[in-house]
Coordinates of C-alpha atoms in Angstrom, one line a residue:
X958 CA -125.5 -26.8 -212.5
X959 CA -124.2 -27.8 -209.2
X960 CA -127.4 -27.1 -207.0
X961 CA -128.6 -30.1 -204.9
X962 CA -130.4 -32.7 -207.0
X963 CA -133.1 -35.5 -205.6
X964 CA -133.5 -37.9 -208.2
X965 CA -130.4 -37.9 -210.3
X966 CA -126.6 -39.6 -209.4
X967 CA -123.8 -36.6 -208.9
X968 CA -120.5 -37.7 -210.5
X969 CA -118.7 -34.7 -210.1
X970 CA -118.8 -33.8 -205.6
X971 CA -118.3 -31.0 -204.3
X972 CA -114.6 -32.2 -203.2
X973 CA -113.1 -32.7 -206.9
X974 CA -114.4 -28.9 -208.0
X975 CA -112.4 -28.0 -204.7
X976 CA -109.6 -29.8 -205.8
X977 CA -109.5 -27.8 -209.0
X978 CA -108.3 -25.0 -207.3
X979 CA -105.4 -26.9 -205.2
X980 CA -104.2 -28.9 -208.0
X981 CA -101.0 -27.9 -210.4
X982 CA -100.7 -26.7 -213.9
X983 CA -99.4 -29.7 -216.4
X984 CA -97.1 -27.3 -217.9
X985 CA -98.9 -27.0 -221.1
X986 CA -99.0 -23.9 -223.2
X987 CA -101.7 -24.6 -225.5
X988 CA -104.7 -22.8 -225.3
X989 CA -108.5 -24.0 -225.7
X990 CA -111.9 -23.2 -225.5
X991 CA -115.9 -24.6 -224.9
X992 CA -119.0 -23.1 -225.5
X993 CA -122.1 -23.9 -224.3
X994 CA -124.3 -22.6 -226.6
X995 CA -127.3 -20.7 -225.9
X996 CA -129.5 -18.1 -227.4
X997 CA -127.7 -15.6 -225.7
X998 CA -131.0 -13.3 -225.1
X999 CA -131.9 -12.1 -222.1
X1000 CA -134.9 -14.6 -222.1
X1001 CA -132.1 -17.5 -222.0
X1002 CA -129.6 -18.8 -220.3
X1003 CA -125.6 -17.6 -220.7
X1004 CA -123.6 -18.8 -223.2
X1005 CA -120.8 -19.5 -221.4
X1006 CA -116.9 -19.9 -222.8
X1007 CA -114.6 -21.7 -221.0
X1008 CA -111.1 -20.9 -221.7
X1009 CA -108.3 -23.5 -220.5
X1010 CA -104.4 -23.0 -220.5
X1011 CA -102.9 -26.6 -221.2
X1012 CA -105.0 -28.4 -217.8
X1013 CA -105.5 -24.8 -216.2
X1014 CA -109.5 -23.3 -216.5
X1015 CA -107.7 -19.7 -216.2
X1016 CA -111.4 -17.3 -217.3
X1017 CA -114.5 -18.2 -218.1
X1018 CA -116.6 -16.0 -220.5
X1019 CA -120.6 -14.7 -220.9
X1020 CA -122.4 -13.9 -224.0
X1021 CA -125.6 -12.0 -224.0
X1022 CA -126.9 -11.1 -227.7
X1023 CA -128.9 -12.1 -230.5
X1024 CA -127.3 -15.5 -232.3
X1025 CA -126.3 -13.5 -235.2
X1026 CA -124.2 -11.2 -232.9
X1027 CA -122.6 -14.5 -231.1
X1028 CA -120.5 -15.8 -234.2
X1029 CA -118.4 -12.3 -233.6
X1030 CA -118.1 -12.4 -229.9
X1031 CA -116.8 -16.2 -230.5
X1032 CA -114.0 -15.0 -233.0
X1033 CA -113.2 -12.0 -230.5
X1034 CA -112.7 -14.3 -227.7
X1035 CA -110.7 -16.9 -229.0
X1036 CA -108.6 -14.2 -230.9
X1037 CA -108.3 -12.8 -227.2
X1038 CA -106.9 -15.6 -225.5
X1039 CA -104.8 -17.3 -228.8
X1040 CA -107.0 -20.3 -229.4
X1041 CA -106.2 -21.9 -232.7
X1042 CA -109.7 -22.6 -234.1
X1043 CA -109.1 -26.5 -233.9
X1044 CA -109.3 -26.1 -230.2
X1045 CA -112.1 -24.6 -230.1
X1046 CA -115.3 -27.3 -229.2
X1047 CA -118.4 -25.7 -228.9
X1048 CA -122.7 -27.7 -228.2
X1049 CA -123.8 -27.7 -231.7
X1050 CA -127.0 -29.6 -230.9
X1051 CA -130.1 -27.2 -230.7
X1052 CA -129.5 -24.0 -231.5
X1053 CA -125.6 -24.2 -231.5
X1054 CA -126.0 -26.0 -234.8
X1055 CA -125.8 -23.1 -237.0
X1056 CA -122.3 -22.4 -235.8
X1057 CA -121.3 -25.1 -237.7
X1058 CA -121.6 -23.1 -240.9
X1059 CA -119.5 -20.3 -239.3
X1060 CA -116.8 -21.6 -237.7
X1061 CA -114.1 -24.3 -238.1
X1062 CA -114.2 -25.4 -234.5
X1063 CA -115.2 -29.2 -233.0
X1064 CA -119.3 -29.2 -233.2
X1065 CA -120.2 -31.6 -230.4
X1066 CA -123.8 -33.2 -231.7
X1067 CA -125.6 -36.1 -230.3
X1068 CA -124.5 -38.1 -233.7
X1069 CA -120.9 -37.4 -233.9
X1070 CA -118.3 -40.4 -233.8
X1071 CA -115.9 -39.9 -230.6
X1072 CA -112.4 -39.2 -232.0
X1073 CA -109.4 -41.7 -232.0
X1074 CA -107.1 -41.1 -229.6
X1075 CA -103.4 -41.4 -229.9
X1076 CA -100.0 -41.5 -227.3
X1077 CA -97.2 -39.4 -227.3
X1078 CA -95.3 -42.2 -229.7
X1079 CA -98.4 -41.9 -232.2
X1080 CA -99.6 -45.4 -231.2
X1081 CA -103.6 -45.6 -231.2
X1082 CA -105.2 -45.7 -227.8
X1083 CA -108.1 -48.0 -226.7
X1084 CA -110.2 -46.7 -224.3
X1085 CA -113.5 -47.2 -222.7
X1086 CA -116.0 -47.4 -225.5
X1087 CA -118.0 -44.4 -226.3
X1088 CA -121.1 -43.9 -227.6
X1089 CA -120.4 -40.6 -229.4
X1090 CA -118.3 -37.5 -229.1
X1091 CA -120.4 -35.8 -226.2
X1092 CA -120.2 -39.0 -223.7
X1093 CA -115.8 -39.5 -224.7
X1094 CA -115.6 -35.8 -223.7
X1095 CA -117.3 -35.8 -220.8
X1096 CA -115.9 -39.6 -219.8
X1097 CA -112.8 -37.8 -219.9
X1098 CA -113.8 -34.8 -217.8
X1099 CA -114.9 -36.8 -215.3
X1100 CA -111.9 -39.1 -215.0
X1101 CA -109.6 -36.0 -214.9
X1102 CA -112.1 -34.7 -212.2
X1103 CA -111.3 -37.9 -209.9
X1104 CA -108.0 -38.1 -210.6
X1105 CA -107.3 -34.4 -209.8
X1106 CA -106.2 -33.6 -212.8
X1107 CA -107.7 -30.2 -213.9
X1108 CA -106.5 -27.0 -212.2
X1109 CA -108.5 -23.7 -211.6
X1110 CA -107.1 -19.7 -211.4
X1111 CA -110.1 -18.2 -211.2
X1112 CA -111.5 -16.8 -208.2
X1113 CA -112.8 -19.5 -205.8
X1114 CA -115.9 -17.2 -204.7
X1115 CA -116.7 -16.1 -208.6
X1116 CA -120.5 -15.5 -208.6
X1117 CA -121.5 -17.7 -212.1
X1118 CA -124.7 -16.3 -213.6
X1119 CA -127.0 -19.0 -214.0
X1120 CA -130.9 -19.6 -215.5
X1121 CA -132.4 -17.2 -217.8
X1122 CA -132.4 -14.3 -215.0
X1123 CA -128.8 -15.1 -214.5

């Protein structure tokens, strides 16, 4: 959600999702996905899949179905775009949990250890300490937001459908 909020502190402006759309491709061919997972009903919100070339968000997917229905769409649309399945990371708290019995991807849950991180010479990396898997991805979101390092192709006026109505 990037709607106006009164009580909460914004980390990600307005100016670094504008940036996303100025700023370069790393030159990365491989391909990934995330999935916010949701019931997929029409009395829910989207589930959305966000597909990323290397540093590039190049489409960005909806599901609307019944959660049985959503384990196919998922293998569909990775198949789609050539996303190995260990680049696949998808919200397996709530109701995303189940996919964890279907699929081979990176569950995110509020309990999960963050993963080590390594350099291009396979030396371990200490970063800012993490209180789980959820909080090192999104650390890392955000400091690629500020430094300008995640690009955009799709369509700067896309309409996203958002809230159970969409």
């Amino acid at each position: 959600y990037f709607g106006p909020l009164e009580s909460e502190e914004i980390s990600v402006t307005k100016r670094m999702i504008n940036d996303m759309f100025s700023a370069s491709w790393d030159g990365d061919e491989n391909m990934y996905a995330v999935l916010d997972v949701s019931g997929g009903s029409t009395e829910s919100d989207n589930c959305p899949m966000c597909i990323f070339k290397g540093n590039m968000w190049i489409a960005v997917k909806f599901f609307r179905g019944t959660p049985k229905e959503l384990v196919n769409w998922i293998d569909a649309t990775l198949k789609e775009y050539n996303v190995p399945i260990e680049h696949f990371a998808f919200d397996a708290t709530g109701i995303g949990y189940y996919l964890k019995a279907y699929t081979n991807g990176v569950g995110v849950t509020a309990n999960r250890r963050p993963i080590q991180e390594y350099d291009e010479y396979g030396n371990q990396v200490t970063l800012e300490q993490c209180f789980n898997l959820r909080s090192q991805f999104l650390n890392k979101m955000n400091v690629m937001l500020e430094k300008g390092e995640i690009a955009c192709s799709l369509d700067k006026n896309m309409l996203i459908p958002y809230g159970k109505k969409g």
